[in-house]
Structures are given as C-alpha cells and as structure tokens.
N, CA, C and O atoms as a DFTB+ gen file, in Angstrom:
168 C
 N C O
     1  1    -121.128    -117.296      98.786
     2  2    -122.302    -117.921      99.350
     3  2    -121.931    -119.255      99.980
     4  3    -120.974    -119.875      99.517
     5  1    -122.700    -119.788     101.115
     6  2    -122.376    -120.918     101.994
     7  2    -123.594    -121.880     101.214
     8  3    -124.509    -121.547     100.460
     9  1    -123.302    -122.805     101.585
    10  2    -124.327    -124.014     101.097
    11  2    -125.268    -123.898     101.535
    12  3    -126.225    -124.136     100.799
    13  1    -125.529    -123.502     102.863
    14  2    -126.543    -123.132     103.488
    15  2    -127.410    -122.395     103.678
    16  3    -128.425    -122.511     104.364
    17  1    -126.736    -120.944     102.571
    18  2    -127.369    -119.897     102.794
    19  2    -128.594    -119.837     102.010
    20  3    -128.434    -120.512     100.993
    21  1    -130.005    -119.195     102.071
    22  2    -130.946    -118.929     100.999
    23  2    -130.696    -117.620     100.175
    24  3    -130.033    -116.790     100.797
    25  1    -131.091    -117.242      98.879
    26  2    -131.047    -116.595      97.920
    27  2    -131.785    -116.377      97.429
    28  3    -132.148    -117.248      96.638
    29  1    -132.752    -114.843      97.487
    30  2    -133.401    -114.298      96.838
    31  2    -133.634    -113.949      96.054
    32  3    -133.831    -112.868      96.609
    33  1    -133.939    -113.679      94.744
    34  2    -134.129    -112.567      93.877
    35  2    -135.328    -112.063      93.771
    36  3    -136.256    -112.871      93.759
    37  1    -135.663    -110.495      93.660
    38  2    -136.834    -110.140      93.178
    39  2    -136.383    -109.346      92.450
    40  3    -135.369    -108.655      92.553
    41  1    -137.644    -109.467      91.147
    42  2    -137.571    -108.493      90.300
    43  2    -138.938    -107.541      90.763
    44  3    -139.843    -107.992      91.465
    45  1    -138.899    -106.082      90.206
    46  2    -139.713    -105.456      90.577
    47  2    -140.960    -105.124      88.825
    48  3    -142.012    -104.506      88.661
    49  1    -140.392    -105.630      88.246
    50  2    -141.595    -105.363      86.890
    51  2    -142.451    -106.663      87.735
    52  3    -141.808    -107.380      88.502
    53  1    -144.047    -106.908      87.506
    54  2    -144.955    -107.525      87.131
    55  2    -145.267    -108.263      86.199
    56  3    -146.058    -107.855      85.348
    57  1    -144.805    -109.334      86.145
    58  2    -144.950    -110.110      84.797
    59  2    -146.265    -110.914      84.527
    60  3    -146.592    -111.375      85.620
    61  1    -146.931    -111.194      83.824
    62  2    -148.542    -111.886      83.191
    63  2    -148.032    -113.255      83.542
    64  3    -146.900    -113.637      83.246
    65  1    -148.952    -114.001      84.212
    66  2    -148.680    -115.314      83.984
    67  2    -149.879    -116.136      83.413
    68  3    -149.613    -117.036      82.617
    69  1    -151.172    -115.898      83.756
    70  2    -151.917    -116.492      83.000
    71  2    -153.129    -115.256      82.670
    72  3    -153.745    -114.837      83.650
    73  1    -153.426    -114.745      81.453
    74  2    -154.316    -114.237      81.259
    75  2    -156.109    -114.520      81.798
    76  3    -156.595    -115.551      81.332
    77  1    -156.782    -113.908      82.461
    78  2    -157.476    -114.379      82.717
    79  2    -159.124    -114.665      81.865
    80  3    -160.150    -115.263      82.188
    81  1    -158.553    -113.643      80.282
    82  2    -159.627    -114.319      79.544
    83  2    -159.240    -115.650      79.205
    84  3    -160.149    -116.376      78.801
    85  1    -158.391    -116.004      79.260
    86  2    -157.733    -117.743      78.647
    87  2    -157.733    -118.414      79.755
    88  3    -156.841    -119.255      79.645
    89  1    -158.447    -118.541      81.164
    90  2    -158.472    -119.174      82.197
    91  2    -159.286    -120.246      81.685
    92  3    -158.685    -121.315      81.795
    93  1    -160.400    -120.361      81.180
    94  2    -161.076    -121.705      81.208
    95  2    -160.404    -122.392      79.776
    96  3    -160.431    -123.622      79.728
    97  1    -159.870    -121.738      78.740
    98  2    -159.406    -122.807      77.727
    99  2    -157.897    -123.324      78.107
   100  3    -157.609    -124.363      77.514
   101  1    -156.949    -122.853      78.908
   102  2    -156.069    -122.908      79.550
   103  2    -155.726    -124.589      79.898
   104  3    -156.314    -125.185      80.801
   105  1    -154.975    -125.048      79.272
   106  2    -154.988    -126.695      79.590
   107  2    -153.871    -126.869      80.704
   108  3    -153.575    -128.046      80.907
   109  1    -153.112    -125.821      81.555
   110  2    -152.089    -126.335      81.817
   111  2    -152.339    -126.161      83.426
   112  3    -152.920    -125.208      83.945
   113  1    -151.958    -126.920      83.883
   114  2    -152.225    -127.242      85.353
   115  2    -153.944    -128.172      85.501
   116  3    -154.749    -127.961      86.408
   117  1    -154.096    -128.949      84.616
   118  2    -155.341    -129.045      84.937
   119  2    -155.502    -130.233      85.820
   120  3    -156.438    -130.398      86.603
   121  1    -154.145    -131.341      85.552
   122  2    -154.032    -132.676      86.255
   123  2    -153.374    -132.411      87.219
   124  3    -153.289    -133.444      87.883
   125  1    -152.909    -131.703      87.636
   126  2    -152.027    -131.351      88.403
   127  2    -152.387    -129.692      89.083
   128  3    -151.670    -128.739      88.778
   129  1    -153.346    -129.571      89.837
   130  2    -153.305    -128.246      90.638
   131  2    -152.462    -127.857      91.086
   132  3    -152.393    -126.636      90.939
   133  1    -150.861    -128.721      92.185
   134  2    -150.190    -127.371      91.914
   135  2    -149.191    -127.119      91.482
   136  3    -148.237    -126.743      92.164
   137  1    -149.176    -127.278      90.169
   138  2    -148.416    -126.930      89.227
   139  2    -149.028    -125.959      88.078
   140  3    -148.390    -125.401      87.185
   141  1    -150.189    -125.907      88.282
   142  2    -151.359    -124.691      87.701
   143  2    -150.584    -123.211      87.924
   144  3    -150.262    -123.007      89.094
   145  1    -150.268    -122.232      87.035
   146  2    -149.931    -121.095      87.405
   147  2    -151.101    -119.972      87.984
   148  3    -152.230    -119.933      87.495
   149  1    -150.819    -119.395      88.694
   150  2    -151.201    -118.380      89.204
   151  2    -152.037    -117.443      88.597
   152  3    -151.507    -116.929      87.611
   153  1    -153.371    -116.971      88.893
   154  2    -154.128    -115.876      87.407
   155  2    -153.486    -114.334      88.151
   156  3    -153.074    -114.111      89.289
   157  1    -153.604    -113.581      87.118
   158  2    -152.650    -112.422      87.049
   159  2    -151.639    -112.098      87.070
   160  3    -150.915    -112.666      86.252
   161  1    -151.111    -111.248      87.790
   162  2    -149.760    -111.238      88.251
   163  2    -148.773    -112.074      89.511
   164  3    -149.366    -112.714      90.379
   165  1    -147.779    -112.022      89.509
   166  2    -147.076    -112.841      90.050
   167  2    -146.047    -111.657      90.701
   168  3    -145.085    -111.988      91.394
C-alpha cells in the first residue's frame, strides 16, 4: 500500500448499533450529535 492510497473494508454481516427500544434512555451521543451512533443497522 502507498501512503496515499484509501482502504476499504466491508464486512457483509449487519451488526446492531443502537437498539431502537433503548433510543430515548440511550445517553450516548447526546452532547455531541455527531458522534451519536446510528439507529439500526450499520
């Protein structure tokens, strides 16, 4: 690889990132929108 080059990875499973019954007790991203994860899948 060159310094320059970009690097992908994808995985193909679906992983949970934030459940969306735990969306409103969910403290994380709250000061910070975007650093808030994503609801569902990713």
């Amino acid at each position: 690889m060159n310094e320059g080059e970009n690097v992908f990875i994808v995985d193909s499973i679906p992983v949970p990132i934030c459940k969306i019954v735990r969306e409103k007790s969910s403290k994380i991203g709250r000061e910070n929108f975007d650093k808030a994860p994503d609801k569902g899948y990713t």
